[in-house]
mmCIF file of C-alpha atoms in Angstrom:
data_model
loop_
_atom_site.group_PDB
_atom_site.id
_atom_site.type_symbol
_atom_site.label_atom_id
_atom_site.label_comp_id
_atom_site.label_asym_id
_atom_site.label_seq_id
_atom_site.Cartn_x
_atom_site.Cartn_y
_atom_site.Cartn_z
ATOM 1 C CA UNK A 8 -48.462 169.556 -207.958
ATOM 2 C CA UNK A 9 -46.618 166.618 -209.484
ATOM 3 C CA UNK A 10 -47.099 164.059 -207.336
ATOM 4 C CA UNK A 11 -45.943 161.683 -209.753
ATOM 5 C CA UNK A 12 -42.360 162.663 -210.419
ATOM 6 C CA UNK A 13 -39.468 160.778 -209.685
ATOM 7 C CA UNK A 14 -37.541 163.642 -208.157
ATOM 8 C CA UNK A 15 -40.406 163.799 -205.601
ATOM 9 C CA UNK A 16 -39.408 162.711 -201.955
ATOM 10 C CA UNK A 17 -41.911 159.433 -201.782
ATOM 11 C CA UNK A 18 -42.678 158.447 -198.896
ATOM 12 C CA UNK A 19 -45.871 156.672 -198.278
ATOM 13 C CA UNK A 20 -47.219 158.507 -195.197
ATOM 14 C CA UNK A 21 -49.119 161.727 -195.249
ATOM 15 C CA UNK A 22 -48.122 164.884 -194.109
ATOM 16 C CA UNK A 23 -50.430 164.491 -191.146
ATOM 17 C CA UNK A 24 -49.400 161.259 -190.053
ATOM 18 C CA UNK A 25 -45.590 162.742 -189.656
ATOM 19 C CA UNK A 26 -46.955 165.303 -187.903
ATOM 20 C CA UNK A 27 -48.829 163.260 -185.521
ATOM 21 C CA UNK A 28 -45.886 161.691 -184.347
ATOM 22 C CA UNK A 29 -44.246 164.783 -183.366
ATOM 23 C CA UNK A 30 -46.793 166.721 -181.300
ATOM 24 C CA UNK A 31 -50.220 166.977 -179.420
ATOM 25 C CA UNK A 32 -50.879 163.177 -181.159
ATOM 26 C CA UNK A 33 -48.704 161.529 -178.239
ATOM 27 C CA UNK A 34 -48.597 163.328 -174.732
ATOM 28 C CA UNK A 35 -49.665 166.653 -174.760
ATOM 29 C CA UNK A 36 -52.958 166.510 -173.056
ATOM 30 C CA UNK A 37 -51.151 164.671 -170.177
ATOM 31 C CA UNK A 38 -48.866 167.215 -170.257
ATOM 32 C CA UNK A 39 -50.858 170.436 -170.079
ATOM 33 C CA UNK A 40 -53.126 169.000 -167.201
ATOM 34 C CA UNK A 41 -50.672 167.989 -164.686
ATOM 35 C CA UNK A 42 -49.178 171.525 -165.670
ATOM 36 C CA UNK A 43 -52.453 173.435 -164.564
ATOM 37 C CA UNK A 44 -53.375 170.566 -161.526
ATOM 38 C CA UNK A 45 -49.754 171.229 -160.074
ATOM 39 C CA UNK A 46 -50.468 175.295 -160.624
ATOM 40 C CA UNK A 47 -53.577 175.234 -158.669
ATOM 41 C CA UNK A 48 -51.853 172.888 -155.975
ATOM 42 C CA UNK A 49 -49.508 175.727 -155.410
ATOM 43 C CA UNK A 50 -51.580 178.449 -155.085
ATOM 44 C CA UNK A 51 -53.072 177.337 -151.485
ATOM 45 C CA UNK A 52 -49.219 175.717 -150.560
ATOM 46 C CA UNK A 53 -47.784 179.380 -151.878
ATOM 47 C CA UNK A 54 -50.470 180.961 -149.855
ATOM 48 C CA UNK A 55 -49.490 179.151 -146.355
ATOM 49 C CA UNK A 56 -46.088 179.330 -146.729
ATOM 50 C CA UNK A 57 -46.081 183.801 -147.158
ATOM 51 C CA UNK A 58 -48.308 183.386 -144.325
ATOM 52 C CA UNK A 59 -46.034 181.264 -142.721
ATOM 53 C CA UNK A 60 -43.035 183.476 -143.601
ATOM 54 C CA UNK A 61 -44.494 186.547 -142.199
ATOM 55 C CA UNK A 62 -44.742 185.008 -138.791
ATOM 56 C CA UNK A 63 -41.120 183.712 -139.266
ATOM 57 C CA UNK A 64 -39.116 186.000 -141.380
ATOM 58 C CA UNK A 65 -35.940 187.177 -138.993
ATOM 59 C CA UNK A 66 -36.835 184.753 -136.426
ATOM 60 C CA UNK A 67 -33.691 182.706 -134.925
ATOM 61 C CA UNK A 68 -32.243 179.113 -135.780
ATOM 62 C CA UNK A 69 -33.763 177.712 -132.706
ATOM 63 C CA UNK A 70 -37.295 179.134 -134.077
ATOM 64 C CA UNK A 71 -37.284 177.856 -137.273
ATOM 65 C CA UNK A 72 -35.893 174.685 -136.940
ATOM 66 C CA UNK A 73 -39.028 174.011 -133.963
ATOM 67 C CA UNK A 74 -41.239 175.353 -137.146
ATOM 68 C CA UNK A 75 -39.683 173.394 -139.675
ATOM 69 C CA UNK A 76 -40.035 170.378 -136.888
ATOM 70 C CA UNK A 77 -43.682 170.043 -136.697
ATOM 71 C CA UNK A 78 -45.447 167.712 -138.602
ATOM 72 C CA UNK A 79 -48.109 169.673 -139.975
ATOM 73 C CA UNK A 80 -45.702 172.553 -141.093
ATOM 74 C CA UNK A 81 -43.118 169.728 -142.178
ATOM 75 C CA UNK A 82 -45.627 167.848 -144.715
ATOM 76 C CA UNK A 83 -47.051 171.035 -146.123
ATOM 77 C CA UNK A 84 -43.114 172.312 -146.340
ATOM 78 C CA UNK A 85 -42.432 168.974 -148.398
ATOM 79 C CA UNK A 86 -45.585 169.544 -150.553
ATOM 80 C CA UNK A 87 -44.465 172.896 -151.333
ATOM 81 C CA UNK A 88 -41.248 172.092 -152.491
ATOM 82 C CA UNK A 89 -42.148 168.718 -154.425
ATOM 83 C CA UNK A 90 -45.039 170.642 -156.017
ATOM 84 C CA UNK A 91 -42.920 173.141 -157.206
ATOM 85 C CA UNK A 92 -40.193 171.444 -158.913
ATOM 86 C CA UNK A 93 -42.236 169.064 -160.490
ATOM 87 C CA UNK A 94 -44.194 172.272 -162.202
ATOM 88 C CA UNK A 95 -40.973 173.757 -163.032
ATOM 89 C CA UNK A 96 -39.780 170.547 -164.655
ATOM 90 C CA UNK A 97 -42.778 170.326 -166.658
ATOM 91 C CA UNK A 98 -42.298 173.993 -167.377
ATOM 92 C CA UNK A 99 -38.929 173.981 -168.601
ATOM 93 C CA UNK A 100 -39.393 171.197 -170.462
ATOM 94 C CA UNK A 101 -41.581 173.118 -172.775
ATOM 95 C CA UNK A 102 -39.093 176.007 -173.204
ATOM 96 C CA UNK A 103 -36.623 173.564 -174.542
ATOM 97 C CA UNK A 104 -38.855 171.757 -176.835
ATOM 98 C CA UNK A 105 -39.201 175.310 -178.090
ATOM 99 C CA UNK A 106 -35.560 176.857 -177.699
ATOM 100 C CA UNK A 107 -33.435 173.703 -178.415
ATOM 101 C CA UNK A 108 -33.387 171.732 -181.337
ATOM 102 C CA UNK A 109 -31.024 169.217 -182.823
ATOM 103 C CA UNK A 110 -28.688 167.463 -181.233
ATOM 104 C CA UNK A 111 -28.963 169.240 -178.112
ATOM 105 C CA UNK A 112 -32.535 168.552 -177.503
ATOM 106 C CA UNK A 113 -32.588 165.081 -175.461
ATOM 107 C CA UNK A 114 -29.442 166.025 -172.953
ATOM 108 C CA UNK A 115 -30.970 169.124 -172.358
ATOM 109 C CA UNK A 116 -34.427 167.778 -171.256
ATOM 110 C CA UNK A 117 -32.201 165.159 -168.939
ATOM 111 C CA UNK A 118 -30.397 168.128 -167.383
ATOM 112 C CA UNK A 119 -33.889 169.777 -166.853
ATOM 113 C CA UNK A 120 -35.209 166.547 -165.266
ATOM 114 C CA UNK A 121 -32.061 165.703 -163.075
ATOM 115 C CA UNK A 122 -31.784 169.276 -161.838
ATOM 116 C CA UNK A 123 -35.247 169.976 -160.840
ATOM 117 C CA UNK A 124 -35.599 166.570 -159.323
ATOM 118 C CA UNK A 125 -31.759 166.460 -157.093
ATOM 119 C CA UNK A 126 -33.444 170.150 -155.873
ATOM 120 C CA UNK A 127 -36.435 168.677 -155.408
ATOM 121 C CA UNK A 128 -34.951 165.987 -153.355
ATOM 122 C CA UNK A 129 -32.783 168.023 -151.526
ATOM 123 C CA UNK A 130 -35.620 170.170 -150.305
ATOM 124 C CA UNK A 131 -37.518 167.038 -149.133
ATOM 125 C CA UNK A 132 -34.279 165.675 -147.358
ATOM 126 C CA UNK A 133 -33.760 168.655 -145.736
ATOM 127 C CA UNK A 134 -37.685 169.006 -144.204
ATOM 128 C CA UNK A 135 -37.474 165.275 -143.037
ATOM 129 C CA UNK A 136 -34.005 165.765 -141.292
ATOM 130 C CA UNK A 137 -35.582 168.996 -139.707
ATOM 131 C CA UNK A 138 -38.953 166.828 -138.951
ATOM 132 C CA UNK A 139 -37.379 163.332 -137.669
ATOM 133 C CA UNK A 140 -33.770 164.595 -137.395
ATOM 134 C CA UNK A 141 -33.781 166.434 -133.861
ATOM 135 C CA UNK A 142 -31.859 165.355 -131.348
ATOM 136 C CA UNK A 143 -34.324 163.434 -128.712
ATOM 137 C CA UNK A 144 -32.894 164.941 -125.706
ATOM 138 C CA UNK A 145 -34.340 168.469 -126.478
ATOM 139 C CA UNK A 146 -37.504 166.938 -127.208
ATOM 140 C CA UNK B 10 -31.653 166.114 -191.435
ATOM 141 C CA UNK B 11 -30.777 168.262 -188.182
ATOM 142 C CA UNK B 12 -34.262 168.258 -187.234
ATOM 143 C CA UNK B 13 -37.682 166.640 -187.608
ATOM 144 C CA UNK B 14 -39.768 169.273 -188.387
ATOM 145 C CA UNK B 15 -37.172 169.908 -191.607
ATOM 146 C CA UNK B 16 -39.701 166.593 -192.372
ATOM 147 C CA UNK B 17 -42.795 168.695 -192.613
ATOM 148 C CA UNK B 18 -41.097 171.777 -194.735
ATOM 149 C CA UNK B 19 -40.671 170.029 -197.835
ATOM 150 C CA UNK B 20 -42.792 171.289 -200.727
ATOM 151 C CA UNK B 21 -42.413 170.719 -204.600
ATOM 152 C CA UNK B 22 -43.362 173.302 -207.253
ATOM 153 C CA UNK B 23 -45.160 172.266 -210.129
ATOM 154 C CA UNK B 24 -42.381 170.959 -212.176
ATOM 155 C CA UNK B 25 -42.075 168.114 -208.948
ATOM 156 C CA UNK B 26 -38.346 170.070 -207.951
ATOM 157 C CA UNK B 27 -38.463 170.242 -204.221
ATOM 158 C CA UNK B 28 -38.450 173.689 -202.436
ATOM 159 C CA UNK B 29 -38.596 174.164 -198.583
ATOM 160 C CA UNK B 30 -41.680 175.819 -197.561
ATOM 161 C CA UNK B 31 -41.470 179.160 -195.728
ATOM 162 C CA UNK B 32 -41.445 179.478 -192.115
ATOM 163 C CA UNK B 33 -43.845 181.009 -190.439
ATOM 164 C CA UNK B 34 -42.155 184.473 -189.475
ATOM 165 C CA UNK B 35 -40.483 184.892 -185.934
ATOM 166 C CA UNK B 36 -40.343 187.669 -183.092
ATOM 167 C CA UNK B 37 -38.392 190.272 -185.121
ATOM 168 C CA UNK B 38 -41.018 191.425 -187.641
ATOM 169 C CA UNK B 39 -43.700 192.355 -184.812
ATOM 170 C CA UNK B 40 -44.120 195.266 -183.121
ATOM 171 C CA UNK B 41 -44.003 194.745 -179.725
ATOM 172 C CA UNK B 42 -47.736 194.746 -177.736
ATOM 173 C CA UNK B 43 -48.364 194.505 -174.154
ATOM 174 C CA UNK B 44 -50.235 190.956 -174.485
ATOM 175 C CA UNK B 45 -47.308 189.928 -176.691
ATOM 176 C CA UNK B 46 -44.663 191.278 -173.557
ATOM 177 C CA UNK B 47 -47.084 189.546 -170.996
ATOM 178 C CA UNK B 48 -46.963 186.620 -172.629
ATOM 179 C CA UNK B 49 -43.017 185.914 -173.201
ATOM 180 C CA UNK B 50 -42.545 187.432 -169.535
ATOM 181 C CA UNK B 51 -44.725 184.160 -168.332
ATOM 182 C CA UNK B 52 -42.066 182.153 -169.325
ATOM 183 C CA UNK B 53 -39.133 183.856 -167.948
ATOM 184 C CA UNK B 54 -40.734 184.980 -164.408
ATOM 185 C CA UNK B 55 -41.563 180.985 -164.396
ATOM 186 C CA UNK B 56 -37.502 180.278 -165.224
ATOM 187 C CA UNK B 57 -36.287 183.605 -162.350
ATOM 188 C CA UNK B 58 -38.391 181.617 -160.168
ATOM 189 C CA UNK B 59 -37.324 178.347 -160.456
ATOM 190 C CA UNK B 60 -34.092 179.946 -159.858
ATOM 191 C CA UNK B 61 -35.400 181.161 -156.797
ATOM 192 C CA UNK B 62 -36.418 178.339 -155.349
ATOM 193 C CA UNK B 63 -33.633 176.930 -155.901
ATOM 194 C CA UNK B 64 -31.877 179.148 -153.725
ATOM 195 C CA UNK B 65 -34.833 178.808 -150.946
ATOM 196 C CA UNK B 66 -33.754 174.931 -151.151
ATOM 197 C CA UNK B 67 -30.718 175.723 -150.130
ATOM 198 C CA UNK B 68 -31.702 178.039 -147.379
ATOM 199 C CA UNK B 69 -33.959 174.465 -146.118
ATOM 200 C CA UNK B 70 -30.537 172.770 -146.676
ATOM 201 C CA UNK B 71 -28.234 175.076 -144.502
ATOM 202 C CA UNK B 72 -31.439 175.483 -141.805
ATOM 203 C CA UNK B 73 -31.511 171.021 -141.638
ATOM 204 C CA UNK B 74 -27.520 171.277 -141.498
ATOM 205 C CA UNK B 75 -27.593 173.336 -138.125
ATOM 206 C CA UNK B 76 -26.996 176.597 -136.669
ATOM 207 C CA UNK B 77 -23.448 177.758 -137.855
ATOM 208 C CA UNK B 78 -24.651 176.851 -141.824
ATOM 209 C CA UNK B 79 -28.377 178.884 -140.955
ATOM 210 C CA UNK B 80 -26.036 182.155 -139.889
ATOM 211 C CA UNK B 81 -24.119 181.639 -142.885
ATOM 212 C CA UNK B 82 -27.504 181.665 -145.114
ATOM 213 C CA UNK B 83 -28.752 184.668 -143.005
ATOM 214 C CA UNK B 84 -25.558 186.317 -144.125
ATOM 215 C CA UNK B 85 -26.283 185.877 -147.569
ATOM 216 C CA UNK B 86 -30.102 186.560 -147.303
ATOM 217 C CA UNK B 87 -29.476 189.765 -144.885
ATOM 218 C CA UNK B 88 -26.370 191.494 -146.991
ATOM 219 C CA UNK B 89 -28.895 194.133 -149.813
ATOM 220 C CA UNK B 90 -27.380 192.153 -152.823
ATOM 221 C CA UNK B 91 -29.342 189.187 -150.972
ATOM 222 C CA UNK B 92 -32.089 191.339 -150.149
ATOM 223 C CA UNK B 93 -32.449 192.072 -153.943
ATOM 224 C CA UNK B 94 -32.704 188.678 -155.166
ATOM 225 C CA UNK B 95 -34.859 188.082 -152.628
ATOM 226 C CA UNK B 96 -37.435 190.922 -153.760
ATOM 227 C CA UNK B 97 -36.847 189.871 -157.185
ATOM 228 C CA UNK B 98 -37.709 186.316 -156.694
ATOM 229 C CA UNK B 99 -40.889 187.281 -154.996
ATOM 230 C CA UNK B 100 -41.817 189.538 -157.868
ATOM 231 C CA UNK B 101 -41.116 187.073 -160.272
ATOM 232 C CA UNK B 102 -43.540 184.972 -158.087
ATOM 233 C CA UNK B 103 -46.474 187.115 -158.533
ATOM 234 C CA UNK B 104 -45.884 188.222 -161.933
ATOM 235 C CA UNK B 105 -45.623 184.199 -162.762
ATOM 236 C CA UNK B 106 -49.047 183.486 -160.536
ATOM 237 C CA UNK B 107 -51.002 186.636 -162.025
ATOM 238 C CA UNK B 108 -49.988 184.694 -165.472
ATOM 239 C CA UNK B 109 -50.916 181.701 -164.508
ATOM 240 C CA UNK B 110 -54.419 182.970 -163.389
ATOM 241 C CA UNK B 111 -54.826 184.690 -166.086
ATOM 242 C CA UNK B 112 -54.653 181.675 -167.953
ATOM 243 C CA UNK B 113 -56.733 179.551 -165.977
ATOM 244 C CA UNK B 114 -59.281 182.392 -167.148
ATOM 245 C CA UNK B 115 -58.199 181.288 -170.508
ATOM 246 C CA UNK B 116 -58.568 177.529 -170.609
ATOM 247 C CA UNK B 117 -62.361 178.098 -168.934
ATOM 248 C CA UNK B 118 -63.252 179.761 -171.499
ATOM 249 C CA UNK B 119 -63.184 183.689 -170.823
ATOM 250 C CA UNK B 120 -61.781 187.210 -171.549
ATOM 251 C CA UNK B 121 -60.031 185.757 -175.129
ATOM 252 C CA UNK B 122 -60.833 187.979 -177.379
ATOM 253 C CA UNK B 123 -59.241 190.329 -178.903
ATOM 254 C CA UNK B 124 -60.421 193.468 -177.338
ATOM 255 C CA UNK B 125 -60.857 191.576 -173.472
ATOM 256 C CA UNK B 126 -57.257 190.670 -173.805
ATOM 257 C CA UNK B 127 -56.549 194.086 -174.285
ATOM 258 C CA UNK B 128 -58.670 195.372 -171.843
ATOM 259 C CA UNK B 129 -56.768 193.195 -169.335
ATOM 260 C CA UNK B 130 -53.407 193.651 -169.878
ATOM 261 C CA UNK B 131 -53.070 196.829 -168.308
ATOM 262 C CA UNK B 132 -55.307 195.222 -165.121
ATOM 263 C CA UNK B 133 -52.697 192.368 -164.855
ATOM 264 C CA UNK B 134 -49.576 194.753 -164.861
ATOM 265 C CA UNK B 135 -51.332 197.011 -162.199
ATOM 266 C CA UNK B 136 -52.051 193.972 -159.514
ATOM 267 C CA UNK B 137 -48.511 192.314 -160.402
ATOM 268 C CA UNK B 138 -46.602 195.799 -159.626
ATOM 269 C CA UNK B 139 -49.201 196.552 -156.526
ATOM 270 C CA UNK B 140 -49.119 192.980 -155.042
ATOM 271 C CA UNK B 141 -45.719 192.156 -155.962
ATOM 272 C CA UNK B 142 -44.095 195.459 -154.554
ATOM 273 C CA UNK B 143 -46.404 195.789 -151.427
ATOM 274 C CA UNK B 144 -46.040 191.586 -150.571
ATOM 275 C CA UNK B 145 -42.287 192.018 -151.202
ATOM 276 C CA UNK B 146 -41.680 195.453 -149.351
ATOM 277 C CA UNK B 147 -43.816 193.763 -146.527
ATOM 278 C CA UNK B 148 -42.595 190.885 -145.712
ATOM 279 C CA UNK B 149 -38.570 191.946 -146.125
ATOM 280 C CA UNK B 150 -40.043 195.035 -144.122
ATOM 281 C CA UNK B 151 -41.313 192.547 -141.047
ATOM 282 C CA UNK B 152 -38.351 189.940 -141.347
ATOM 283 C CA UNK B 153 -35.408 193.051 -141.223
ATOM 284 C CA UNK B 154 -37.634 194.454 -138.082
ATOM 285 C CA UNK B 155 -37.753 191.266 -136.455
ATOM 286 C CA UNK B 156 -33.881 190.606 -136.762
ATOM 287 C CA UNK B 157 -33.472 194.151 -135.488
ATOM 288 C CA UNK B 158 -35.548 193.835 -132.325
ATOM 289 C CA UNK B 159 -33.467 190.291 -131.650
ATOM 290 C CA UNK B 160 -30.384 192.189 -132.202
ATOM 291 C CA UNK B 161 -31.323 194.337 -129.692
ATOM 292 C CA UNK B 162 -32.609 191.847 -127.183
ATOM 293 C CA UNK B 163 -29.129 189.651 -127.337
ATOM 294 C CA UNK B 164 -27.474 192.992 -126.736
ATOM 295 C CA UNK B 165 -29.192 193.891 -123.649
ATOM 296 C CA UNK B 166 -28.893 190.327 -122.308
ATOM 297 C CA UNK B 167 -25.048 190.216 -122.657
#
């Protein structure tokens, strides 16, 4: 190696200290611990809700929307769905830091974040207009 | 530069002339393994569900809009095209879970060698097919009887 020669790309950083500015250097740990801590969250959450669905599944409007209506089943319903979008955003995100490269990159990991969170949302809207929404007189 | 990593291939022979460095090679020079199909079919049961869920939102939506959107979602989820994606999605859920524990395993510090992750491949298939078919025969099972026996009941009232 001619380090020395004035063809030579010179720039005066090592290879490592590129390298740390690209990858596990800046936010990976972060990143690969609220991936597992939202997995495990969703394995009791998963769990209640195929319970729940067994004692639901073909049941009538009227039915679910008194299910959906009770508190306990409505904050469990929103912890469901808020935990699972946020895992699939951080999930995705990884595929296109793999997949997508270029120019592509950055508006791709905004359309993963402001898909997964409007679902998100949505879900959440929907369990608090189910939980606060009902009309009184039906109590 | 279309990328950043271009950074990190840059070499230079002896002479000084700059070469790019090799890439390490891809997906298309390995013969496929079952730890190697496990592993890429993480990711995309993790996308299918996502997908999934996605739909389920929507089934929340239509059941907070009211009772004429929740028969139109019972439509969709009742019709056997529905009834598919619905067994698929719940598939896609175990197979993505059975992953996941597997690599929960993993990060504590177990069953990563070589010949364990072998050994436990073929375990992981088995309990994804038997929990994922039985959980998803089940509960469609339970939720088609159910409708049924209202059907049935609303017909004898009227």
């Amino acid at each position: 190696m001619n380090a020395t020669s004035p063809t030579h790309r010179t720039v005066m950083r090592s290879q490592l200290g590129r390298a740390r500015g690209l990858g596990s250097g800046h936010s990976g740990t972060g990143h690969w611990i609220v991936e597992r801590v939202s997995a495990a969250s969703l394995l009791p959450l998963s769990g209640w809700f195929v319970i729940q669905m067994f004692r639901l599944g073909g049941a009538d409007y009227e039915q679910v929307a008194k299910w959906g209506g009770k508190p306990v089943n409505a904050t469990l319903l929103a912890a469901l769905v808020a935990t699972s979008f946020y895992h699939a955003e951080v999930g995705l995100q990884v595929i296109v830091d793999d997949y997508v490269h270029g120019k592509a990159h950055a508006p791709t990991k905004l359309l993963v974040k402001i898909g997964t969170g409007l679902l998100g949302l949505l879900g959440i809207v929907s369990v608090l207009k189910l939980a606060l929404g009902r009309p009184a007189s039906k109590g | 530069m279309q990328d950043v990593r271009e950074a990190l291939y840059v070499g230079s022979r002896s002479d000084g002339t700059l070469i790019r460095r090799p890439m390490s090679p891809h997906l298309q020079v390995y013969k496929m393994r079952l730890s190697m199909f496990l592993s890429i079919s993480n990711r995309i049961t993790g996308v299918v569900a996502t997908g999934g869920s996605a739909l389920g939102v929507f089934w929340l939506a239509a059941l907070a809009k009211g009772p004429k959107s929740f028969a139109s979602a019972r439509k969709v989820t009742g019709n056997p095209l529905g009834q598919l994606v619905l067994f698929g999605w719940i598939l896609s859920l175990v197979w993505h879970t059975v992953g996941g524990l597997r690599h929960f395993i993993w990060d504590a510090g177990h069953r990563y060698d070589k010949k364990e992750l072998n050994e436990d491949g073929p375990v992981a298939l088995g309990v994804i097919a038997g929990v994922g078919v039985t959980l998803a025969t089940a509960l469609l099972g339970v939720s088609c009887c159910r409708a049924r026996h209202r059907a049935k009941l609303l017909k004898k009232a009227s």
